[in-house]
Amino acid sequence: MKKKDFLLREGDTCKYEAFVTKGCFRIYYSDEKGDAQILYFAVESWWATDIDSFINQRPSILNIEALEDSEVLLINKPHKDLLYETLPKVEKTFVS
């Protein structure tokens, strides 16, 4: 992804969990004044997602924006559900 590209925009449903292999993302929401309120930065070896939107497949209140040219590994919900079903130990790793 290029700098300033969005992995997720407020109002869209989060389709992926992203594992950052290179780069940095900011995860934020806009307050009532329209100012960005940063929740966290996702750097290399971190996850970038709106977990509530991803799990419940509802519109996100978050934005996820690349702060520099970045690379991510993506997994969508059907594939993650299949992974949990096929390898239950993986689910324990994520839930623990």
mmCIF file of N, CA, C and O in Angstrom:
data_model
loop_
_atom_site.group_PDB
_atom_site.id
_atom_site.type_symbol
_atom_site.label_atom_id
_atom_site.label_comp_id
_atom_site.label_asym_id
_atom_site.label_seq_id
_atom_site.Cartn_x
_atom_site.Cartn_y
_atom_site.Cartn_z
ATOM 1 N N MET A 1 0.840 -1.166 0.000
ATOM 2 C CA MET A 1 0.000 0.000 0.000
ATOM 3 C C MET A 1 0.886 1.229 0.000
ATOM 4 O O MET A 1 1.944 1.243 0.613
ATOM 5 N N LYS A 2 0.419 2.257 -0.656
ATOM 6 C CA LYS A 2 1.159 3.519 -0.715
ATOM 7 C C LYS A 2 0.800 4.401 0.479
ATOM 8 O O LYS A 2 -0.286 4.287 1.060
ATOM 9 N N LYS A 3 1.706 5.299 0.814
ATOM 10 C CA LYS A 3 1.466 6.276 1.872
ATOM 11 C C LYS A 3 0.144 6.993 1.592
ATOM 12 O O LYS A 3 -0.149 7.348 0.450
ATOM 13 N N LYS A 4 -0.664 7.164 2.628
ATOM 14 C CA LYS A 4 -1.973 7.824 2.607
ATOM 15 C C LYS A 4 -3.102 6.962 2.040
ATOM 16 O O LYS A 4 -4.241 7.408 1.983
ATOM 17 N N ASP A 5 -2.804 5.709 1.619
ATOM 18 C CA ASP A 5 -3.869 4.780 1.228
ATOM 19 C C ASP A 5 -4.610 4.330 2.481
ATOM 20 O O ASP A 5 -4.027 4.246 3.564
ATOM 21 N N PHE A 6 -5.903 4.042 2.323
ATOM 22 C CA PHE A 6 -6.709 3.564 3.441
ATOM 23 C C PHE A 6 -6.966 2.069 3.316
ATOM 24 O O PHE A 6 -7.396 1.593 2.269
ATOM 25 N N LEU A 7 -6.699 1.360 4.397
ATOM 26 C CA LEU A 7 -7.061 -0.043 4.503
ATOM 27 C C LEU A 7 -8.541 -0.135 4.876
ATOM 28 O O LEU A 7 -9.234 -1.060 4.485
ATOM 29 N N LEU A 8 -9.021 0.863 5.614
ATOM 30 C CA LEU A 8 -10.418 0.911 6.043
ATOM 31 C C LEU A 8 -10.812 2.371 6.243
ATOM 32 O O LEU A 8 -10.033 3.161 6.769
ATOM 33 N N ARG A 9 -12.037 2.688 5.811
ATOM 34 C CA ARG A 9 -12.590 4.023 6.033
ATOM 35 C C ARG A 9 -13.848 3.907 6.888
ATOM 36 O O ARG A 9 -14.618 2.961 6.759
ATOM 37 N N GLU A 10 -14.027 4.898 7.742
ATOM 38 C CA GLU A 10 -15.226 4.970 8.573
ATOM 39 C C GLU A 10 -16.465 4.787 7.699
ATOM 40 O O GLU A 10 -16.577 5.362 6.614
ATOM 41 N N GLY A 11 -17.397 3.953 8.166
ATOM 42 C CA GLY A 11 -18.636 3.700 7.431
ATOM 43 C C GLY A 11 -18.587 2.450 6.573
ATOM 44 O O GLY A 11 -19.615 1.883 6.235
ATOM 45 N N ASP A 12 -17.360 2.002 6.220
ATOM 46 C CA ASP A 12 -17.207 0.756 5.469
ATOM 47 C C ASP A 12 -17.135 -0.408 6.453
ATOM 48 O O ASP A 12 -16.744 -0.229 7.609
ATOM 49 N N THR A 13 -17.475 -1.593 5.992
ATOM 50 C CA THR A 13 -17.349 -2.783 6.820
ATOM 51 C C THR A 13 -15.936 -3.336 6.670
ATOM 52 O O THR A 13 -15.423 -3.441 5.556
ATOM 53 N N CYS A 14 -15.316 -3.676 7.781
ATOM 54 C CA CYS A 14 -13.950 -4.208 7.781
ATOM 55 C C CYS A 14 -13.961 -5.619 7.197
ATOM 56 O O CYS A 14 -14.534 -6.535 7.781
ATOM 57 N N LYS A 15 -13.344 -5.778 6.046
ATOM 58 C CA LYS A 15 -13.338 -7.065 5.351
ATOM 59 C C LYS A 15 -12.131 -7.922 5.688
ATOM 60 O O LYS A 15 -12.110 -9.107 5.384
ATOM 61 N N TYR A 16 -11.099 -7.321 6.272
ATOM 62 C CA TYR A 16 -9.844 -8.035 6.515
ATOM 63 C C TYR A 16 -9.246 -7.708 7.871
ATOM 64 O O TYR A 16 -9.398 -6.606 8.375
ATOM 65 N N GLU A 17 -8.520 -8.670 8.392
ATOM 66 C CA GLU A 17 -7.557 -8.409 9.443
ATOM 67 C C GLU A 17 -6.236 -8.303 8.710
ATOM 68 O O GLU A 17 -5.931 -9.112 7.836
ATOM 69 N N ALA A 18 -5.450 -7.305 9.032
ATOM 70 C CA ALA A 18 -4.190 -7.058 8.338
ATOM 71 C C ALA A 18 -3.022 -7.198 9.301
ATOM 72 O O ALA A 18 -3.022 -6.606 10.379
ATOM 73 N N PHE A 19 -2.029 -7.978 8.892
ATOM 74 C CA PHE A 19 -0.792 -8.119 9.652
ATOM 75 C C PHE A 19 0.268 -7.305 8.925
ATOM 76 O O PHE A 19 0.539 -7.544 7.750
ATOM 77 N N VAL A 20 0.831 -6.332 9.612
ATOM 78 C CA VAL A 20 1.784 -5.420 8.986
ATOM 79 C C VAL A 20 3.160 -6.090 8.905
ATOM 80 O O VAL A 20 3.745 -6.435 9.927
ATOM 81 N N THR A 21 3.648 -6.269 7.676
ATOM 82 C CA THR A 21 4.983 -6.837 7.480
ATOM 83 C C THR A 21 6.022 -5.753 7.201
ATOM 84 O O THR A 21 7.212 -5.968 7.370
ATOM 85 N N LYS A 22 5.549 -4.588 6.758
ATOM 86 C CA LYS A 22 6.448 -3.459 6.492
ATOM 87 C C LYS A 22 5.620 -2.177 6.568
ATOM 88 O O LYS A 22 4.513 -2.125 6.040
ATOM 89 N N GLY A 23 6.154 -1.172 7.235
ATOM 90 C CA GLY A 23 5.473 0.113 7.257
ATOM 91 C C GLY A 23 4.798 0.437 8.570
ATOM 92 O O GLY A 23 5.080 -0.162 9.606
ATOM 93 N N CYS A 24 3.858 1.383 8.488
ATOM 94 C CA CYS A 24 3.164 1.866 9.677
ATOM 95 C C CYS A 24 1.787 2.400 9.287
ATOM 96 O O CYS A 24 1.641 3.061 8.255
ATOM 97 N N PHE A 25 0.808 2.109 10.128
ATOM 98 C CA PHE A 25 -0.565 2.576 9.927
ATOM 99 C C PHE A 25 -1.018 3.308 11.185
ATOM 100 O O PHE A 25 -0.607 2.975 12.291
ATOM 101 N N ARG A 26 -1.909 4.261 10.987
ATOM 102 C CA ARG A 26 -2.566 4.865 12.150
ATOM 103 C C ARG A 26 -4.019 4.424 12.132
ATOM 104 O O ARG A 26 -4.672 4.401 11.089
ATOM 105 N N ILE A 27 -4.511 4.056 13.298
ATOM 106 C CA ILE A 27 -5.888 3.626 13.465
ATOM 107 C C ILE A 27 -6.541 4.721 14.313
ATOM 108 O O ILE A 27 -6.110 5.007 15.440
ATOM 109 N N TYR A 28 -7.572 5.356 13.740
ATOM 110 C CA TYR A 28 -8.164 6.504 14.402
ATOM 111 C C TYR A 28 -9.645 6.638 14.067
ATOM 112 O O TYR A 28 -10.157 6.000 13.163
ATOM 113 N N TYR A 29 -10.317 7.493 14.831
ATOM 114 C CA TYR A 29 -11.697 7.871 14.534
ATOM 115 C C TYR A 29 -11.769 9.391 14.550
ATOM 116 O O TYR A 29 -10.883 10.066 15.080
ATOM 117 N N SER A 30 -12.803 9.928 13.963
ATOM 118 C CA SER A 30 -13.000 11.378 13.955
ATOM 119 C C SER A 30 -14.012 11.739 15.033
ATOM 120 O O SER A 30 -15.093 11.151 15.105
ATOM 121 N N ASP A 31 -13.644 12.701 15.887
ATOM 122 C CA ASP A 31 -14.558 13.119 16.949
ATOM 123 C C ASP A 31 -15.632 14.049 16.388
ATOM 124 O O ASP A 31 -15.681 14.307 15.183
ATOM 125 N N GLU A 32 -16.494 14.567 17.270
ATOM 126 C CA GLU A 32 -17.625 15.397 16.833
ATOM 127 C C GLU A 32 -17.180 16.677 16.137
ATOM 128 O O GLU A 32 -17.929 17.260 15.358
ATOM 129 N N LYS A 33 -15.950 17.126 16.383
ATOM 130 C CA LYS A 33 -15.411 18.304 15.703
ATOM 131 C C LYS A 33 -14.744 17.955 14.373
ATOM 132 O O LYS A 33 -14.325 18.849 13.643
ATOM 133 N N GLY A 34 -14.607 16.647 14.112
ATOM 134 C CA GLY A 34 -13.929 16.221 12.895
ATOM 135 C C GLY A 34 -12.432 16.040 13.068
ATOM 136 O O GLY A 34 -11.718 15.800 12.091
ATOM 137 N N ASP A 35 -11.958 16.145 14.312
ATOM 138 C CA ASP A 35 -10.533 15.965 14.585
ATOM 139 C C ASP A 35 -10.209 14.480 14.733
ATOM 140 O O ASP A 35 -10.991 13.717 15.304
ATOM 141 N N ALA A 36 -9.050 14.087 14.244
ATOM 142 C CA ALA A 36 -8.607 12.693 14.338
ATOM 143 C C ALA A 36 -8.187 12.369 15.764
ATOM 144 O O ALA A 36 -7.391 13.085 16.365
ATOM 145 N N GLN A 37 -8.747 11.309 16.307
ATOM 146 C CA GLN A 37 -8.388 10.790 17.624
ATOM 147 C C GLN A 37 -7.705 9.439 17.407
ATOM 148 O O GLN A 37 -8.361 8.452 17.089
ATOM 149 N N ILE A 38 -6.388 9.422 17.547
ATOM 150 C CA ILE A 38 -5.611 8.217 17.245
ATOM 151 C C ILE A 38 -5.738 7.221 18.396
ATOM 152 O O ILE A 38 -5.494 7.552 19.560
ATOM 153 N N LEU A 39 -6.111 5.987 18.044
ATOM 154 C CA LEU A 39 -6.197 4.919 19.033
ATOM 155 C C LEU A 39 -4.857 4.224 19.194
ATOM 156 O O LEU A 39 -4.427 3.932 20.304
ATOM 157 N N TYR A 40 -4.215 3.909 18.061
ATOM 158 C CA TYR A 40 -2.894 3.288 18.108
ATOM 159 C C TYR A 40 -2.250 3.323 16.730
ATOM 160 O O TYR A 40 -2.888 3.645 15.736
ATOM 161 N N PHE A 41 -0.962 3.013 16.725
ATOM 162 C CA PHE A 41 -0.206 2.861 15.484
ATOM 163 C C PHE A 41 0.111 1.380 15.327
ATOM 164 O O PHE A 41 0.490 0.725 16.299
ATOM 165 N N ALA A 42 -0.066 0.874 14.132
ATOM 166 C CA ALA A 42 0.288 -0.519 13.835
ATOM 167 C C ALA A 42 1.577 -0.492 13.023
ATOM 168 O O ALA A 42 1.609 0.019 11.909
ATOM 169 N N VAL A 43 2.642 -1.012 13.615
ATOM 170 C CA VAL A 43 3.945 -1.067 12.971
ATOM 171 C C VAL A 43 4.241 -2.521 12.599
ATOM 172 O O VAL A 43 3.391 -3.401 12.787
ATOM 173 N N GLU A 44 5.417 -2.754 12.080
ATOM 174 C CA GLU A 44 5.777 -4.110 11.666
ATOM 175 C C GLU A 44 5.531 -5.121 12.784
ATOM 176 O O GLU A 44 5.834 -4.859 13.943
ATOM 177 N N SER A 45 4.921 -6.245 12.404
ATOM 178 C CA SER A 45 4.564 -7.361 13.293
ATOM 179 C C SER A 45 3.355 -7.067 14.178
ATOM 180 O O SER A 45 3.124 -7.770 15.158
ATOM 181 N N TRP A 46 2.588 -6.036 13.848
ATOM 182 C CA TRP A 46 1.347 -5.714 14.555
ATOM 183 C C TRP A 46 0.164 -5.981 13.633
ATOM 184 O O TRP A 46 0.293 -6.006 12.414
ATOM 185 N N TRP A 47 -1.009 -6.103 14.248
ATOM 186 C CA TRP A 47 -2.261 -6.259 13.517
ATOM 187 C C TRP A 47 -2.940 -4.907 13.397
ATOM 188 O O TRP A 47 -2.904 -4.104 14.336
ATOM 189 N N ALA A 48 -3.574 -4.664 12.251
ATOM 190 C CA ALA A 48 -4.359 -3.449 12.027
ATOM 191 C C ALA A 48 -5.748 -3.862 11.572
ATOM 192 O O ALA A 48 -5.905 -4.440 10.492
ATOM 193 N N THR A 49 -6.754 -3.593 12.413
ATOM 194 C CA THR A 49 -8.127 -3.968 12.071
ATOM 195 C C THR A 49 -9.106 -3.258 12.990
ATOM 196 O O THR A 49 -8.716 -2.719 14.024
ATOM 197 N N ASP A 50 -10.360 -3.258 12.597
ATOM 198 C CA ASP A 50 -11.446 -2.897 13.507
ATOM 199 C C ASP A 50 -12.111 -4.217 13.841
ATOM 200 O O ASP A 50 -12.918 -4.737 13.066
ATOM 201 N N ILE A 51 -11.741 -4.803 14.948
ATOM 202 C CA ILE A 51 -12.179 -6.158 15.288
ATOM 203 C C ILE A 51 -13.695 -6.260 15.416
ATOM 204 O O ILE A 51 -14.293 -7.254 15.009
ATOM 205 N N ASP A 52 -14.360 -5.232 15.952
ATOM 206 C CA ASP A 52 -15.816 -5.266 16.082
ATOM 207 C C ASP A 52 -16.481 -5.303 14.704
ATOM 208 O O ASP A 52 -17.370 -6.111 14.457
ATOM 209 N N SER A 53 -16.035 -4.443 13.813
ATOM 210 C CA SER A 53 -16.591 -4.421 12.457
ATOM 211 C C SER A 53 -16.298 -5.718 11.726
ATOM 212 O O SER A 53 -17.148 -6.258 11.019
ATOM 213 N N PHE A 54 -15.083 -6.247 11.901
ATOM 214 C CA PHE A 54 -14.677 -7.479 11.226
ATOM 215 C C PHE A 54 -15.510 -8.677 11.695
ATOM 216 O O PHE A 54 -16.063 -9.417 10.893
ATOM 217 N N ILE A 55 -15.613 -8.855 12.989
ATOM 218 C CA ILE A 55 -16.330 -10.011 13.533
ATOM 219 C C ILE A 55 -17.828 -9.919 13.271
ATOM 220 O O ILE A 55 -18.463 -10.893 12.872
ATOM 221 N N ASN A 56 -18.412 -8.739 13.487
ATOM 222 C CA ASN A 56 -19.861 -8.580 13.372
ATOM 223 C C ASN A 56 -20.330 -8.114 11.996
ATOM 224 O O ASN A 56 -21.535 -7.997 11.769
ATOM 225 N N GLN A 57 -19.364 -7.849 11.110
ATOM 226 C CA GLN A 57 -19.664 -7.405 9.747
ATOM 227 C C GLN A 57 -20.670 -6.261 9.731
ATOM 228 O O GLN A 57 -21.717 -6.313 9.106
ATOM 229 N N ARG A 58 -20.296 -5.198 10.456
ATOM 230 C CA ARG A 58 -21.097 -3.976 10.470
ATOM 231 C C ARG A 58 -20.178 -2.780 10.194
ATOM 232 O O ARG A 58 -18.965 -2.887 10.323
ATOM 233 N N PRO A 59 -20.767 -1.649 9.838
ATOM 234 C CA PRO A 59 -19.946 -0.486 9.489
ATOM 235 C C PRO A 59 -18.985 -0.081 10.611
ATOM 236 O O PRO A 59 -19.331 -0.121 11.794
ATOM 237 N N SER A 60 -17.807 0.309 10.205
ATOM 238 C CA SER A 60 -16.753 0.699 11.132
ATOM 239 C C SER A 60 -16.869 2.166 11.532
ATOM 240 O O SER A 60 -17.350 2.992 10.756
ATOM 241 N N ILE A 61 -16.391 2.466 12.718
ATOM 242 C CA ILE A 61 -16.261 3.862 13.132
ATOM 243 C C ILE A 61 -14.803 4.315 12.996
ATOM 244 O O ILE A 61 -14.475 5.456 13.294
ATOM 245 N N LEU A 62 -13.944 3.399 12.545
ATOM 246 C CA LEU A 62 -12.508 3.669 12.470
ATOM 247 C C LEU A 62 -12.023 3.904 11.052
ATOM 248 O O LEU A 62 -12.649 3.474 10.077
ATOM 249 N N ASN A 63 -10.870 4.542 10.976
ATOM 250 C CA ASN A 63 -10.104 4.682 9.744
ATOM 251 C C ASN A 63 -8.753 4.024 9.985
ATOM 252 O O ASN A 63 -8.187 4.149 11.085
ATOM 253 N N ILE A 64 -8.240 3.343 8.964
ATOM 254 C CA ILE A 64 -6.903 2.761 9.039
ATOM 255 C C ILE A 64 -6.140 3.265 7.820
ATOM 256 O O ILE A 64 -6.466 2.910 6.682
ATOM 257 N N GLU A 65 -5.144 4.104 8.074
ATOM 258 C CA GLU A 65 -4.426 4.795 7.007
ATOM 259 C C GLU A 65 -2.933 4.491 7.062
ATOM 260 O O GLU A 65 -2.322 4.523 8.137
ATOM 261 N N ALA A 66 -2.345 4.228 5.901
ATOM 262 C CA ALA A 66 -0.904 4.007 5.810
ATOM 263 C C ALA A 66 -0.181 5.337 5.989
ATOM 264 O O ALA A 66 -0.489 6.311 5.311
ATOM 265 N N LEU A 67 0.780 5.371 6.904
ATOM 266 C CA LEU A 67 1.571 6.572 7.125
ATOM 267 C C LEU A 67 2.837 6.588 6.268
ATOM 268 O O LEU A 67 3.511 7.609 6.172
ATOM 269 N N GLU A 68 3.148 5.442 5.676
ATOM 270 C CA GLU A 68 4.279 5.304 4.765
ATOM 271 C C GLU A 68 3.980 4.143 3.842
ATOM 272 O O GLU A 68 3.021 3.400 4.070
ATOM 273 N N ASP A 69 4.746 3.989 2.782
ATOM 274 C CA ASP A 69 4.557 2.823 1.926
ATOM 275 C C ASP A 69 4.666 1.588 2.803
ATOM 276 O O ASP A 69 5.601 1.470 3.607
ATOM 277 N N SER A 70 3.704 0.690 2.677
ATOM 278 C CA SER A 70 3.587 -0.428 3.607
ATOM 279 C C SER A 70 3.192 -1.708 2.889
ATOM 280 O O SER A 70 2.662 -1.673 1.778
ATOM 281 N N GLU A 71 3.433 -2.825 3.557
ATOM 282 C CA GLU A 71 3.002 -4.134 3.071
ATOM 283 C C GLU A 71 2.258 -4.838 4.195
ATOM 284 O O GLU A 71 2.661 -4.750 5.358
ATOM 285 N N VAL A 72 1.168 -5.518 3.827
ATOM 286 C CA VAL A 72 0.369 -6.239 4.809
ATOM 287 C C VAL A 72 -0.008 -7.614 4.268
ATOM 288 O O VAL A 72 -0.063 -7.832 3.057
ATOM 289 N N LEU A 73 -0.247 -8.527 5.174
ATOM 290 C CA LEU A 73 -0.851 -9.814 4.860
ATOM 291 C C LEU A 73 -2.296 -9.718 5.310
ATOM 292 O O LEU A 73 -2.571 -9.269 6.430
ATOM 293 N N LEU A 74 -3.226 -10.119 4.450
ATOM 294 C CA LEU A 74 -4.648 -9.987 4.747
ATOM 295 C C LEU A 74 -5.311 -11.340 4.890
ATOM 296 O O LEU A 74 -4.986 -12.281 4.165
ATOM 297 N N ILE A 75 -6.262 -11.413 5.815
ATOM 298 C CA ILE A 75 -7.118 -12.592 5.913
ATOM 299 C C ILE A 75 -8.557 -12.091 6.057
ATOM 300 O O ILE A 75 -8.828 -11.177 6.857
ATOM 301 N N ASN A 76 -9.462 -12.659 5.261
ATOM 302 C CA ASN A 76 -10.869 -12.253 5.351
ATOM 303 C C ASN A 76 -11.595 -13.150 6.345
ATOM 304 O O ASN A 76 -11.055 -14.155 6.824
ATOM 305 N N LYS A 77 -12.818 -12.793 6.670
ATOM 306 C CA LYS A 77 -13.570 -13.525 7.693
ATOM 307 C C LYS A 77 -13.848 -14.977 7.313
ATOM 308 O O LYS A 77 -13.621 -15.872 8.126
ATOM 309 N N PRO A 78 -14.314 -15.261 6.079
ATOM 310 C CA PRO A 78 -14.540 -16.678 5.742
ATOM 311 C C PRO A 78 -13.278 -17.532 5.850
ATOM 312 O O PRO A 78 -13.335 -18.662 6.343
ATOM 313 N N HIS A 79 -12.140 -16.998 5.442
ATOM 314 C CA HIS A 79 -10.898 -17.763 5.541
ATOM 315 C C HIS A 79 -10.435 -17.909 6.987
ATOM 316 O O HIS A 79 -9.903 -18.948 7.373
ATOM 317 N N LYS A 80 -10.651 -16.875 7.802
ATOM 318 C CA LYS A 80 -10.275 -16.995 9.214
ATOM 319 C C LYS A 80 -11.172 -18.005 9.924
ATOM 320 O O LYS A 80 -10.697 -18.819 10.715
ATOM 321 N N ASP A 81 -12.472 -17.981 9.627
ATOM 322 C CA ASP A 81 -13.387 -18.964 10.205
ATOM 323 C C ASP A 81 -12.986 -20.380 9.801
ATOM 324 O O ASP A 81 -13.008 -21.297 10.621
ATOM 325 N N LEU A 82 -12.608 -20.553 8.543
ATOM 326 C CA LEU A 82 -12.156 -21.864 8.052
ATOM 327 C C LEU A 82 -10.867 -22.280 8.757
ATOM 328 O O LEU A 82 -10.709 -23.444 9.143
ATOM 329 N N LEU A 83 -9.967 -21.349 8.950
ATOM 330 C CA LEU A 83 -8.721 -21.644 9.660
ATOM 331 C C LEU A 83 -9.015 -22.126 11.077
ATOM 332 O O LEU A 83 -8.459 -23.123 11.533
ATOM 333 N N TYR A 84 -9.907 -21.434 11.783
ATOM 334 C CA TYR A 84 -10.280 -21.840 13.141
ATOM 335 C C TYR A 84 -10.920 -23.231 13.148
ATOM 336 O O TYR A 84 -10.673 -24.030 14.038
ATOM 337 N N GLU A 85 -11.765 -23.493 12.158
ATOM 338 C CA GLU A 85 -12.440 -24.788 12.078
ATOM 339 C C GLU A 85 -11.444 -25.909 11.776
ATOM 340 O O GLU A 85 -11.525 -26.993 12.359
ATOM 341 N N THR A 86 -10.506 -25.642 10.900
ATOM 342 C CA THR A 86 -9.534 -26.645 10.473
ATOM 343 C C THR A 86 -8.447 -26.869 11.512
ATOM 344 O O THR A 86 -8.025 -28.001 11.739
ATOM 345 N N LEU A 87 -7.996 -25.789 12.141
ATOM 346 C CA LEU A 87 -6.917 -25.854 13.133
ATOM 347 C C LEU A 87 -7.355 -25.160 14.419
ATOM 348 O O LEU A 87 -7.024 -23.993 14.655
ATOM 349 N N PRO A 88 -8.112 -25.853 15.272
ATOM 350 C CA PRO A 88 -8.632 -25.230 16.488
ATOM 351 C C PRO A 88 -7.563 -24.610 17.392
ATOM 352 O O PRO A 88 -7.835 -23.649 18.102
ATOM 353 N N LYS A 89 -6.332 -25.119 17.336
ATOM 354 C CA LYS A 89 -5.267 -24.543 18.170
ATOM 355 C C LYS A 89 -4.965 -23.101 17.776
ATOM 356 O O LYS A 89 -4.550 -22.306 18.605
ATOM 357 N N VAL A 90 -5.183 -22.760 16.527
ATOM 358 C CA VAL A 90 -4.966 -21.383 16.078
ATOM 359 C C VAL A 90 -5.946 -20.448 16.768
ATOM 360 O O VAL A 90 -5.582 -19.369 17.210
ATOM 361 N N GLU A 91 -7.205 -20.871 16.886
ATOM 362 C CA GLU A 91 -8.200 -20.036 17.561
ATOM 363 C C GLU A 91 -7.803 -19.783 19.007
ATOM 364 O O GLU A 91 -7.935 -18.666 19.512
ATOM 365 N N LYS A 92 -7.289 -20.804 19.685
ATOM 366 C CA LYS A 92 -6.858 -20.636 21.072
ATOM 367 C C LYS A 92 -5.766 -19.580 21.165
ATOM 368 O O LYS A 92 -5.710 -18.801 22.121
ATOM 369 N N THR A 93 -4.888 -19.527 20.182
ATOM 370 C CA THR A 93 -3.802 -18.550 20.172
ATOM 371 C C THR A 93 -4.365 -17.136 20.080
ATOM 372 O O THR A 93 -3.899 -16.228 20.764
ATOM 373 N N PHE A 94 -5.388 -16.934 19.245
ATOM 374 C CA PHE A 94 -5.961 -15.603 19.072
ATOM 375 C C PHE A 94 -6.850 -15.199 20.244
ATOM 376 O O PHE A 94 -6.932 -14.028 20.562
ATOM 377 N N VAL A 95 -7.531 -16.130 20.860
ATOM 378 C CA VAL A 95 -8.472 -15.817 21.920
ATOM 379 C C VAL A 95 -7.786 -15.674 23.261
ATOM 380 O O VAL A 95 -8.232 -14.943 24.118
ATOM 381 N N SER A 96 -6.677 -16.335 23.454
ATOM 382 C CA SER A 96 -5.973 -16.303 24.753
ATOM 383 C C SER A 96 -5.419 -14.949 25.079
ATOM 384 O O SER A 96 -5.054 -14.181 24.312
#
